[in-house]
Coordinates of C-alpha atoms and ligand atoms in Angstrom, one line a residue:
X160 CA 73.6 107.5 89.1
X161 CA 76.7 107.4 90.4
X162 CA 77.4 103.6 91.9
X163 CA 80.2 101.6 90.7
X164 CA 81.1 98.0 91.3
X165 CA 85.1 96.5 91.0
X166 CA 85.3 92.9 91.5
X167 CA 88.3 90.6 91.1
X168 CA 89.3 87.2 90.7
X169 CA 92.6 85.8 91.9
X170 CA 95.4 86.1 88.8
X171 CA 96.4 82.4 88.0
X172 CA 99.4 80.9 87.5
X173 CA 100.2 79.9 84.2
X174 CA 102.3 77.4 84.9
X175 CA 99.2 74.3 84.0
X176 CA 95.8 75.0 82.0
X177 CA 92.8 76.0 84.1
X178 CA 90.8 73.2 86.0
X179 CA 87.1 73.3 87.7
X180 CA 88.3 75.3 90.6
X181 CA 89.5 78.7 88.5
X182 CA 86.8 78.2 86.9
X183 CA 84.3 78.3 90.0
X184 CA 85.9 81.8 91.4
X185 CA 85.7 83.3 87.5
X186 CA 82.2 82.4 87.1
X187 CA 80.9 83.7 90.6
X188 CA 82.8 86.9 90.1
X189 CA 80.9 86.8 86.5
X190 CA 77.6 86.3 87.9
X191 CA 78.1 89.4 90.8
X192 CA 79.4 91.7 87.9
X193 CA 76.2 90.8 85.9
X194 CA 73.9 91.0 88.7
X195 CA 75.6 94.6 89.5
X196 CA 75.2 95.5 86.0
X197 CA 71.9 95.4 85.3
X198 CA 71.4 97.1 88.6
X199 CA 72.9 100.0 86.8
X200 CA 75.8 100.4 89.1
X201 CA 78.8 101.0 86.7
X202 CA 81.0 98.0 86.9
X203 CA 84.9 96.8 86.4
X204 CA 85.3 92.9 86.2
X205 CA 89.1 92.2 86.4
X206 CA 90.8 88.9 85.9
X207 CA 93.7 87.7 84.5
X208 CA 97.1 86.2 84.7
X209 CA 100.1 85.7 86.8
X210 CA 102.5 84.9 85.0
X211 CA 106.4 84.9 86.7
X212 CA 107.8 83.3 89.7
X213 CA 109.4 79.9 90.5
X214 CA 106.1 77.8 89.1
X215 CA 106.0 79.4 85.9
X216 CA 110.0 79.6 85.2
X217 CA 110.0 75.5 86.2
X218 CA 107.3 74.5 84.0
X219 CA 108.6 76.5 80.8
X220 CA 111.9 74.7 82.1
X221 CA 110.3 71.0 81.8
X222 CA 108.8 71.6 78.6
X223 CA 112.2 72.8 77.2
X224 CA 110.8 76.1 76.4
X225 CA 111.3 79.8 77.2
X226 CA 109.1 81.8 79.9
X227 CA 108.1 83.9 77.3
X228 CA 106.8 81.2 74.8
X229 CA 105.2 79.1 77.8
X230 CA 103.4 82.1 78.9
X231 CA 102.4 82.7 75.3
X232 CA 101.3 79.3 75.0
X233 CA 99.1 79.5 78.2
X234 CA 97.8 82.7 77.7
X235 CA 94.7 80.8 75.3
X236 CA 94.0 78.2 77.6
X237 CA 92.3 80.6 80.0
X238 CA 91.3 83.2 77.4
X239 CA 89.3 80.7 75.1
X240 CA 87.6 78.8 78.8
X241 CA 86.9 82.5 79.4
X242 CA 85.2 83.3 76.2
X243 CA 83.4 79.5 76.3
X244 CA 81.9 80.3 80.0
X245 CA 80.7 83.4 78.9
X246 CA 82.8 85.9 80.9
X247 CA 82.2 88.9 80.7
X248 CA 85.2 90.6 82.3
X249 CA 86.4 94.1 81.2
X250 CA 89.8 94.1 81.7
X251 CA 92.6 90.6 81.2
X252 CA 95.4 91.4 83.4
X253 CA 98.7 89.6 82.8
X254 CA 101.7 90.4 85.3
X255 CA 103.8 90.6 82.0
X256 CA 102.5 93.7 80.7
X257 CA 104.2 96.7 80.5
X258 CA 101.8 98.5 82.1
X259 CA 101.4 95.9 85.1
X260 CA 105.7 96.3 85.2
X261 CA 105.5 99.9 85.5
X262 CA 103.2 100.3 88.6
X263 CA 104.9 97.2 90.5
X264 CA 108.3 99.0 89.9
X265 CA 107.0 102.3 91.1
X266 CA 105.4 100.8 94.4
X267 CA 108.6 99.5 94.7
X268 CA 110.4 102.5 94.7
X269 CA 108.1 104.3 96.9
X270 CA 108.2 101.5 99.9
X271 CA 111.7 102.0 99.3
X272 CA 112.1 105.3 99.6
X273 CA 109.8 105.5 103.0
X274 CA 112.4 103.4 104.5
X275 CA 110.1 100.3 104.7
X276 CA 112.2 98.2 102.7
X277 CA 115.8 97.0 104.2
X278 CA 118.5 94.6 103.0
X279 CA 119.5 91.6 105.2
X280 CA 121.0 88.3 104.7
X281 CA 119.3 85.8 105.7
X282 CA 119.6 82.0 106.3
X283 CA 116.6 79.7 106.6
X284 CA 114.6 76.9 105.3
X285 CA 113.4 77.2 101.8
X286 CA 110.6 76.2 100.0
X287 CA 110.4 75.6 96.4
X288 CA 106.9 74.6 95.5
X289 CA 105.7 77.5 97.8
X290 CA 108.5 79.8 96.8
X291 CA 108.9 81.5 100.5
X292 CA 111.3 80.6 103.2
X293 CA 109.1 78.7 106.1
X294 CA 109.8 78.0 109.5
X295 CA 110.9 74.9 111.5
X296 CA 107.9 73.5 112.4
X297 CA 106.5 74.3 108.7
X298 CA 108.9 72.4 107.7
X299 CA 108.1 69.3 109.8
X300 CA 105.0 69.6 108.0
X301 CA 105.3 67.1 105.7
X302 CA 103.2 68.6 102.7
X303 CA 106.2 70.9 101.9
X304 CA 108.0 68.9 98.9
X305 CA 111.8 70.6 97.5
X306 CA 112.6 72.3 101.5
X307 CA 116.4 73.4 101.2
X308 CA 118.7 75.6 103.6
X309 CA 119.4 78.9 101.8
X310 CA 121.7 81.6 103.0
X311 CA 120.9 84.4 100.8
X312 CA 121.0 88.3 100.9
X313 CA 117.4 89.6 99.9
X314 CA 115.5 92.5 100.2
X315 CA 112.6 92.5 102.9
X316 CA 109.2 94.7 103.6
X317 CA 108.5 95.8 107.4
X318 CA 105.0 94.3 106.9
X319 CA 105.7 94.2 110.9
X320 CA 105.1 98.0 111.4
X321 CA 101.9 97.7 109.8
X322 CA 100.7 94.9 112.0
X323 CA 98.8 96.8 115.1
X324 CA 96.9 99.2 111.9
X325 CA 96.3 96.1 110.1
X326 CA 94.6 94.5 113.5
X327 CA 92.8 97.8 114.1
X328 CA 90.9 98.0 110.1
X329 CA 90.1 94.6 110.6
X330 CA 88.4 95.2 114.3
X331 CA 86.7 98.7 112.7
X332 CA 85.8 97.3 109.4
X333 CA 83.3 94.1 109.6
X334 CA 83.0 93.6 105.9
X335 CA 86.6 93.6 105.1
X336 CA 87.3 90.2 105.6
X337 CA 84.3 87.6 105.3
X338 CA 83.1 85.2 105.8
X339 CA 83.7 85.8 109.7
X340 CA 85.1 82.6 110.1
X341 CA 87.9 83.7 107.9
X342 CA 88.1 87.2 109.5
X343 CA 88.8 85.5 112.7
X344 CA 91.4 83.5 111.4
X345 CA 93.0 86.2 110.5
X346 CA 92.6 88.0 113.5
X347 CA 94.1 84.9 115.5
X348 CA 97.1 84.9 113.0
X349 CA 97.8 88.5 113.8
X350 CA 98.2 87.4 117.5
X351 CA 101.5 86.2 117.3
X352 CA 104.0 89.0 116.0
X353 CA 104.0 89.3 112.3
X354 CA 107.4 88.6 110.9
X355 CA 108.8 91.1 107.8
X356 CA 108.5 89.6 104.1
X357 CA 110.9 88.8 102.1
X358 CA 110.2 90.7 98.4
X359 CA 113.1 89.4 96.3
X360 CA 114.7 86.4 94.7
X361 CA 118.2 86.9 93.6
X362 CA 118.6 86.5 89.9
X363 CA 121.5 83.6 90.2
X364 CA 118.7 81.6 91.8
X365 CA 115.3 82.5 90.0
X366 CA 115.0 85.5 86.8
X367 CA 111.5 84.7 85.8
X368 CA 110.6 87.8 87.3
X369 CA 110.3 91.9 87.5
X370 CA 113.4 93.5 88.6
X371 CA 114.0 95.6 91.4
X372 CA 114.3 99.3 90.6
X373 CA 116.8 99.6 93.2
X374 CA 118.9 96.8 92.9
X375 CA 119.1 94.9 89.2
X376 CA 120.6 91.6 90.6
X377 CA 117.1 90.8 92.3
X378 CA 113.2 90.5 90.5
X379 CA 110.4 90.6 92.8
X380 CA 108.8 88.2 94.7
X381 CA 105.9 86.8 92.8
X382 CA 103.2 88.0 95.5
X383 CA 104.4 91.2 96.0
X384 CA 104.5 91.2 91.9
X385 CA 100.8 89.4 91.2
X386 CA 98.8 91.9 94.1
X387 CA 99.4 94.9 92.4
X388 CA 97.2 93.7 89.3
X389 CA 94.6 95.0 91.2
X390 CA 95.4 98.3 91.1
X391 CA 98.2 98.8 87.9
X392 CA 94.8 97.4 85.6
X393 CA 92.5 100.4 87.0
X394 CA 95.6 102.6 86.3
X395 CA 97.2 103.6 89.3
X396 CA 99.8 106.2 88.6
X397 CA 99.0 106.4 85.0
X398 CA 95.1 107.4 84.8
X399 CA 94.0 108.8 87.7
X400 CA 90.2 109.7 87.0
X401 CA 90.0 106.0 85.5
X402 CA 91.6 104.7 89.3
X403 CA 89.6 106.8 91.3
X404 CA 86.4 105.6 89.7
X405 CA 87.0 102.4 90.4
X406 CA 89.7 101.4 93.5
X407 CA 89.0 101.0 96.5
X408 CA 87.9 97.6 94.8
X409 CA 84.2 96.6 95.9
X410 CA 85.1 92.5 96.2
X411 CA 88.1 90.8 95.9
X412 CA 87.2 87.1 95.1
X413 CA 89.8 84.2 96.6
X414 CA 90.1 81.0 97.4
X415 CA 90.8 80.6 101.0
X416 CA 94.0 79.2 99.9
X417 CA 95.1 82.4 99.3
X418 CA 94.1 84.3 102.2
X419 CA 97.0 85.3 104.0
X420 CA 98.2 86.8 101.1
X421 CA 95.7 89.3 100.3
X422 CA 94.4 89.9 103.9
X423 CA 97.9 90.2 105.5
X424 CA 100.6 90.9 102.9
X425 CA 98.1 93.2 100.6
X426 CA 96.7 95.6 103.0
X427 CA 100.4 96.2 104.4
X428 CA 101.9 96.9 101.5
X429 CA 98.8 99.6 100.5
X430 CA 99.0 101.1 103.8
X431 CA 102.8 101.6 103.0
X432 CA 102.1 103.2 100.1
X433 CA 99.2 105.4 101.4
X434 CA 96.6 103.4 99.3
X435 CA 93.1 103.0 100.8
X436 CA 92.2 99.2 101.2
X437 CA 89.7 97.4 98.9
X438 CA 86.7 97.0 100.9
X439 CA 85.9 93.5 101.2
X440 CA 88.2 90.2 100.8
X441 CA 85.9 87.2 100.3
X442 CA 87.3 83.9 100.6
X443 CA 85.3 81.3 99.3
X444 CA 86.3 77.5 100.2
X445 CA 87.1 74.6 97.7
X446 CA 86.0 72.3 95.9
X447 CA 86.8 69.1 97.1
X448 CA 86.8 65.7 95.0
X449 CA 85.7 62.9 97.7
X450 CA 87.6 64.5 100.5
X451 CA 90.4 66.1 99.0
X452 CA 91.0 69.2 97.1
X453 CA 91.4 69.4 93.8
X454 CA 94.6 69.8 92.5
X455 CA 96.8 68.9 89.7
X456 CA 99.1 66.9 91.7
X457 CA 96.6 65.2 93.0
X458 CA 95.5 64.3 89.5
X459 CA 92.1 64.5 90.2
X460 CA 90.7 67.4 88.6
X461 CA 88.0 67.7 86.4
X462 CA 88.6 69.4 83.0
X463 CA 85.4 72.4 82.3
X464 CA 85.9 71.7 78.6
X465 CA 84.1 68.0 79.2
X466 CA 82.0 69.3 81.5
X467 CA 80.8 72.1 79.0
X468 CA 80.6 70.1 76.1
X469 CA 78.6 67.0 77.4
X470 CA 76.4 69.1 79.2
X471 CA 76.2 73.3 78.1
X472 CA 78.1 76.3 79.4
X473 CA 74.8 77.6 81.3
X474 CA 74.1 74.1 83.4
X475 CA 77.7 74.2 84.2
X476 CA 77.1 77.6 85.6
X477 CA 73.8 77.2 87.6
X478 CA 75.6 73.7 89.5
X479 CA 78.5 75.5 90.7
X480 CA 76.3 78.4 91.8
X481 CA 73.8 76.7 93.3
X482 CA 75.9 74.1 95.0
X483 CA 78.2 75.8 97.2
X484 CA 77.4 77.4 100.3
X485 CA 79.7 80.5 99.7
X486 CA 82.8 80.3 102.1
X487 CA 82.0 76.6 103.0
X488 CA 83.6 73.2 101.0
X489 CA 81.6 71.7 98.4
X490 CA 82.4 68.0 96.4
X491 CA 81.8 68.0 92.8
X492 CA 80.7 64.7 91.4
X493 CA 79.2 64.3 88.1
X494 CA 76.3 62.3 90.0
X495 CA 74.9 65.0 92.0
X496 CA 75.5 67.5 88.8
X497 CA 73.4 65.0 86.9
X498 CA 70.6 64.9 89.2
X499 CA 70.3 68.5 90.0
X500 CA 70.1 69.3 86.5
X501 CA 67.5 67.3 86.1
X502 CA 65.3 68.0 89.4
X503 CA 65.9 71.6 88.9
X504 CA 66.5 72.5 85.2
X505 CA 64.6 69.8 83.6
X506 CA 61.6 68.9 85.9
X507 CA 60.9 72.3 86.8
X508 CA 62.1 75.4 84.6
X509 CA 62.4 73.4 81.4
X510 CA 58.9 71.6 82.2
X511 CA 57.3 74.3 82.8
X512 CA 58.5 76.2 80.0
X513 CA 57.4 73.6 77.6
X514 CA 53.8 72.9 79.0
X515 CA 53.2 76.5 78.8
X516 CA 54.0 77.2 75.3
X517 CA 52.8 73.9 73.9
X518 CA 49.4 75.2 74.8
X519 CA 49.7 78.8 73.9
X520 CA 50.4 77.1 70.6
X521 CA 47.9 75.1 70.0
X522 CA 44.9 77.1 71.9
X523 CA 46.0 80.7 71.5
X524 CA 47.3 80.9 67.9
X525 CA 50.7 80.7 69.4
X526 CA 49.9 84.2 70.8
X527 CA 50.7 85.4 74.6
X528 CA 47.1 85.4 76.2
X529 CA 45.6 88.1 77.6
X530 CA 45.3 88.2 81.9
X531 CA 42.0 90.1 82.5
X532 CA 41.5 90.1 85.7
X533 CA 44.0 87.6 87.7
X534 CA 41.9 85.9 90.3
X535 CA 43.0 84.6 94.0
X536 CA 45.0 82.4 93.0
X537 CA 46.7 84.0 90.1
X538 CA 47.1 87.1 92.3
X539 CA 49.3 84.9 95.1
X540 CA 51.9 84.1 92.6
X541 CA 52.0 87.7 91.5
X542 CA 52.9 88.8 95.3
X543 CA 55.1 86.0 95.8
X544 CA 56.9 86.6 92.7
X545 CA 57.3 90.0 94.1
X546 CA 58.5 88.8 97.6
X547 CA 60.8 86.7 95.6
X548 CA 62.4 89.4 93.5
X549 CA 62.8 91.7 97.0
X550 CA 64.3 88.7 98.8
X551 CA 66.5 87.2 95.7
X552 CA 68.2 90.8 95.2
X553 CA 69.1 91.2 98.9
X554 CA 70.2 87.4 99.0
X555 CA 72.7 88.9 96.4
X556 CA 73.6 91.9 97.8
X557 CA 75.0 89.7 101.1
X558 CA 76.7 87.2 98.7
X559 CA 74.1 84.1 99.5
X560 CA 74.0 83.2 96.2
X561 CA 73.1 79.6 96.6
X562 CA 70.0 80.6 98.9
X563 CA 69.2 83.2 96.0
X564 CA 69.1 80.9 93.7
X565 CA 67.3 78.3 95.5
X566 CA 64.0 80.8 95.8
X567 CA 63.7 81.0 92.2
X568 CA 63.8 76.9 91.6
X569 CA 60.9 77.3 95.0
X570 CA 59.1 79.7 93.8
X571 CA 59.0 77.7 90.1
X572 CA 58.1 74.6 91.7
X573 CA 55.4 75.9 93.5
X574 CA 54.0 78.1 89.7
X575 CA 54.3 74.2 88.2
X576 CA 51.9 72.5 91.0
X577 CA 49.7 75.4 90.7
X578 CA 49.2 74.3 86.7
X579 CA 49.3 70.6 87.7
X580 CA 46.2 71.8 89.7
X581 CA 44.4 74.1 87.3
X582 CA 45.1 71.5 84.6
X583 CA 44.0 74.4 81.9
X584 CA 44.2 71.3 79.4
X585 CA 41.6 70.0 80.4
X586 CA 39.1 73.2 80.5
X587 CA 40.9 75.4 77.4
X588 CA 38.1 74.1 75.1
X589 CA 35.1 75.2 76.9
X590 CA 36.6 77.9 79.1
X591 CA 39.3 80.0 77.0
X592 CA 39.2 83.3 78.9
X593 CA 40.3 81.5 82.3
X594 CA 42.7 78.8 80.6
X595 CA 44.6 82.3 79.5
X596 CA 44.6 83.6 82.8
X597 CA 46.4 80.5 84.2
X598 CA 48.7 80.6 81.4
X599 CA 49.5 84.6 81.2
X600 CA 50.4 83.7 85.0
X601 CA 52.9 80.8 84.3
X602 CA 54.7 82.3 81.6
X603 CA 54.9 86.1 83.4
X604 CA 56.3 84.2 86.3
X605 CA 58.8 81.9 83.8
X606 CA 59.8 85.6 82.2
X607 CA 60.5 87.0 86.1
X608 CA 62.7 83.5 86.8
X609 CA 64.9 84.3 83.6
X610 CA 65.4 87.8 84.6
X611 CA 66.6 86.7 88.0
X612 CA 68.9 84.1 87.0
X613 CA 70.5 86.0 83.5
X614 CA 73.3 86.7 85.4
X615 CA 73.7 82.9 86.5
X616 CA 72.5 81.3 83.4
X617 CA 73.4 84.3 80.7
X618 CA 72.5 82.3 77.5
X619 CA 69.4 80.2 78.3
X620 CA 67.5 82.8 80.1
X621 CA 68.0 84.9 76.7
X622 CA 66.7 82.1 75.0
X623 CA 63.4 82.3 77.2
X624 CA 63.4 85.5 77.0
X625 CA 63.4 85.8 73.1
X626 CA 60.3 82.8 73.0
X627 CA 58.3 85.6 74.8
X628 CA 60.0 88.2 72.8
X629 CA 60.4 89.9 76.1
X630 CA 63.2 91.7 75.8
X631 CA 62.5 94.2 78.9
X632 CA 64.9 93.2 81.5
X633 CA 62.2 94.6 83.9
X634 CA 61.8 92.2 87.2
X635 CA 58.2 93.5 88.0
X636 CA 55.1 91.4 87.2
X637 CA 53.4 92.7 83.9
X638 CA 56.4 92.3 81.2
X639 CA 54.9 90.1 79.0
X640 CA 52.9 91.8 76.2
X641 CA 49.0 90.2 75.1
X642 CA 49.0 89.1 71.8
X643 CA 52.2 88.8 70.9
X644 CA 53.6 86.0 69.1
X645 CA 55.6 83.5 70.5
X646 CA 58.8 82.1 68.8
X647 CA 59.0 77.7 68.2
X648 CA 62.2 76.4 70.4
X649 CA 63.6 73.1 71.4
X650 CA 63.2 71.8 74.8
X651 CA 65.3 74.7 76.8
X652 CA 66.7 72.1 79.6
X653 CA 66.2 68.2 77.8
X654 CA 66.4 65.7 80.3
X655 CA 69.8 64.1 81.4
X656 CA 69.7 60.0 81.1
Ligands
MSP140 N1 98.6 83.2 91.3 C1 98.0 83.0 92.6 C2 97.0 84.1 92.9 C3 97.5 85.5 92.8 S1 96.2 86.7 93.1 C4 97.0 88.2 93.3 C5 97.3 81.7 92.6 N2 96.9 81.2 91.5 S2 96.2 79.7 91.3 O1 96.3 79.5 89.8 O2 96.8 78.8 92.1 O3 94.7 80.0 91.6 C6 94.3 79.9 92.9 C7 92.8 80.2 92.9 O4 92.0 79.3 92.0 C8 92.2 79.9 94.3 O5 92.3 81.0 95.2 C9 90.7 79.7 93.9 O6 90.1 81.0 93.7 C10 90.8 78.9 92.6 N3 90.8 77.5 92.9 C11 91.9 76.6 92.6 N4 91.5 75.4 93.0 C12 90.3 75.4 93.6 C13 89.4 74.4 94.1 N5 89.7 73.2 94.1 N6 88.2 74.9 94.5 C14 87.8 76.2 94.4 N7 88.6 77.1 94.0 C15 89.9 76.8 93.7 O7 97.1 81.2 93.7

C-alpha cells in the first residue's frame, strides 16, 4: 500500500507558554494522524515552533534575556504539554534550526532571482503587535495597539501576480480551502486587488530574525520565515525522496485567525517558486471563553496542565473533540466539561464497562463467555455496531469529528439499555448459557467503542483493551476471544462530583 497522510499544525509563537487553544489544534491534528495510521496509510505529523519576529525578540526583551535563551527556555513548555497530551507527532519543527534556515534562504533566493521580489521604500502605518504595515481604515480599528508611521526601505513579494492563479485553484479545487464558509471568505477577499507583501524588517529596527541572502541589512519577515516549516521539515531541497513522499501536505490545521496567511500569502509564494499547493487548508474556529476569545491579553485562558491534572489527559481529549463543531466557535467552561464527562464517560462507557466485568467475574470465573448463537436481539447490535464503524470512518474521512464521535457514545447508550433490559443478573444463576450471550455482546461492542475512539482517547481505550486482552486492533464484530481471562481494573471513567 502506497497511501500517505501529512498533516500540520500551526508553528506557535514562543513568545508565552501554550494555553487551551494550541492545545485544541495539536490534539485534533493528533487524533487525524492516529485515525490515519491505523488505517495503514503512511503518515507525517508535523508541529513545532516559531520562534523569531517582533513577539519573540520583545518578550526575551522584557524578561531581560537573550532571544536565544528565551527560546531555549520556551522550547519545554510545549515539548513537555506535548509529551503530557500524548502527541504523537513525528517531526518538532523550530524556525531556528539550521535546516529550517537553509530552505527559507534558498526560497528566498529563488523568488529573487525570478524577479518576483523588488526593493521599494515605503511609508505607511505600522503595526507592532501585528508586525505588518496596515492600512487607514485598519488603523481606525481600534484593536491595533503600538500603530506608528514608518518610512522604511524593505524588500516586497509580487504576491499580486499570483492573484488571478490563486482565484482560479481556489474556484477548481473545492477541498483546498474548507470549511466553505472560509473558502468564500477568501474568495470575497481576493475581489479587491491584492496588494504586494512586504518580506523584510530592517535590522536597525528588528534582528530577531533570518537574514536575507541578498541583502544582510534585512531578516525575513516572520510569516514568510514560519510557512516554510512545512516544507524545509519534509526536506525540500535537501532529501528529495523523503519530500516527495510526503508534500503536497494532505491537511494543514489553523485557526481561522490565521487564514489569510496560509490561504493567500502561502500558496503565492509556492506558486512562485513552482511548488505544488498542499491540498487542503482547514480552519477551524476558537474557543471562546463567555463571548470572547481566549487570549493571554485577555487574561482569560485556561492552563491544560490544571485541566490535565484534575481530570486525565484522555478526558481532556474526548471534550475538546467532541465539543466543537469543526470550523464553528465553541465556549469552554469547566461546567459543561464536568457534565459531559460524566453523562458520557462515566454514565455510559465507564458504566458499562464496569457492569460487564463485575459479572464476568463473579459468574464466569472472570473468563470472556462464549456467544453461541447471538439471538435477535444480540444480532441488532452486531449490524449496528457495523453500521457504526462504516459511518464513524467516513464521519472521519470528511473531518466531522464531533458527529463521529457522538455515534459511538449512541450506539453505547443504546448496548447499556439493552442490558438494563436483559438484566442478565437477575437470570445468570439459572440460565448461564444466555446470561453469556448478553454479556459476550456488551463487552464485543465495549472492545469495537475503544477501537474507534483510540485515536481520541489513546490511553484509556488501551486500558480496555488490555482488560479483554484484546490486543487486535480489528474494528469487526468477533475480536474478543471465549475463555480468556479477564484482567481486575479500577473504575476506567469514576464519576466527577
Ligand atoms: N506563529 C503563528 C503561526 C505560524 S504557522 C506557519 C501563530 N502562532 S500562535 O501561537 O499565535 O498560534 C495560533 C494558533 O493557535 C491558532 O491558529 C490556533 O490553531 C491556535 N489557537 C490559539 N488560540 C486559540 C483559541 N482560543 N481557540 C482555538 N485555537 C486557538 O499564529
Amino acid at each position: 500500500m502506497n497511501k500517505s497522510f501529512y498533516i500540520t499544525t500551526p508553528i506557535y509563537y514562543v513568545n508565552d507558554k501554550p494555553h487551551i487553544g494550541h492545545a485544541y489544534t495539536t490534539i485534533l491534528a493528533d487524533v487525524f494522524a492516529r485515525f490515519y495510521r491505523k488505517k495503514g496509510y503512511s503518515t507525517f505529523f508535523l508541529t513545532g515552533l516559531d520562534e523569531h519576529g517582533q513577539k519573540v525578540q520583545q518578550a526575551a526583551e522584557n524578561k531581560g534575556i537573550s532571544p536565544e535563551k528565551h527560546c531555549e527556555n520556551m522550547v519545554p513548555r510545549f515539548t513537555e504539554l506535548w509529551k503530557k497530551l500524548h502527541i504523537s507527532n513525528d517531526d518538532f519543527i523550530r524556525t531556528t534550526d539550521i535546516r529550517h534556515k537553509k530552505v527559507v534562504q534558498d526560497i528566498l533566493m529563488k523568488v529573487f532571482n525570478s524577479g518576483d521580489i523588488y526593493e521599494a521604500e515605503y511609508e505607511g502605518l505600522y503595526s507592532v503587535s501585528e508586525e505588518r504595515f496596515i492600512t487607514e481604515k485598519e488603523a481606525e480599528m481600534s484593536h491595533f495597539r503600538d500603530i506608528k508611521k514608518l518610512k522604511e526601505k524593505n524588500y516586497f513579494f509580487r504576491m499580486s501576480n499570483y492573484q488571478q492563479s490563486l482565484i482560479k485553484h481556489i474556484e477548481e479545487n473545492s477541498n483546498f480551502i474548507q470549511p466553505i464558509h472560509r473558502k468564500n471568505e477568501i474568495l470575497g477577499f481576493l475581489k479587491k486587488p491584492l496588494n504586494d507583501l512586504c518580506i523584510s524588517r530592517p535590522k536597525s529596527r528588528l534582528n530577531w530574525g533570518i537574514e536575507l541572502p541578498f541583502d544582510n541589512k534585512y531578516v525575513t519577515y516572520v510569516w514568510f520565515d514560519a510557512l516554510i516549516n512545512y516544507i524545509s521539515s519534509p526536506g525540500y531541497g535537501e532529501n528529495i525522496n523523503h519530500f516527495k513522499k510526503w508534500w503536497p501536505a494532505s491537511y494543514h490545521l489553523i485557526g481561522k485567525d490565521i487564514l489569510t496567511t496560509h490561504a493567500v500569502y502561502w500558496p503565492t509564494m509556492l506558486m512562485s517558486v513552482g511548488i505544488e499547493l498542499p491540498k487542503t487548508i482547514f480552519a477551524h474556529g476558537w474557543w471562546l471563553m463567555k463571548d470572547s476569545k481566549m487570549s493571554k491579553s485577555l487574561g482569560n485562558v485556561i492552563d491544560p496542565i490544571n485541566l490535565i491534572d484534575d481530570f486525565g489527559v484522555d478526558p481532556v481529549r474526548y471534550y475538546l473533540m467532541r465539543e466543537m463543531v469543526l470550523g464553528k466557535d465553541a465556549s469552554f467552561t469547566v461546567e459543561l466539561f464536568k457534565s459531559r464527562y460524566n453523562s458520557d464517560l462515566a454514565n455510559d462507557f465507564g458504566n458499562l464497562l464496569s457492569r460487564v466485568t463485575t459479572l464476568i467475574r463473579k459468574n464466569f470465573n472472570g473468563q470472556i463467555p462464549e456467544p453461541y448463537d447471538l439471538g435477535a436481539e444480540e444480532n441488532k447490535i452486531k449490524n449496528e455496531s457495523s453500521s457504526l464503524i462504516k459511518s464513524f470512518n467516513q464521519l472521519m474521512m470528511e473531518m466531522k469529528l464531533n458527529e463521529a464521535i457522538e455515534l459511538t457514545i449512541k450506539f453505547i447508550s443504546n448496548v447499556n439499555k439493552y442490558m438494563e433490559k436483559k438484566a442478565p443478573w437477575k437470570f445468570v444463576n439459572e440460565d448461564n448459557l444466555e446470561a453469556g450471550k448478553v454479556l459476550y455482546t456488551a463487552a464485543e461492542s465495549l472492545r469495537i467503542n475503544a477501537v474507534l475512539l483510540s485515536p481520541i482517547m489513546p490511553n484509556r481505550t488501551k486500558i480496555l483493551l488490555d482488560i479483554f486482552r484484546a490486543i487486535e486492533t480489528d474494528e469487526n464484530w468477533g475480536g474478543l476471544i471465549p475463555g480468556t481471562i479477564i484482567k481486575d481494573h479500577k473504575p476506567l471513567f469514576p464519576r466527577i462530583k
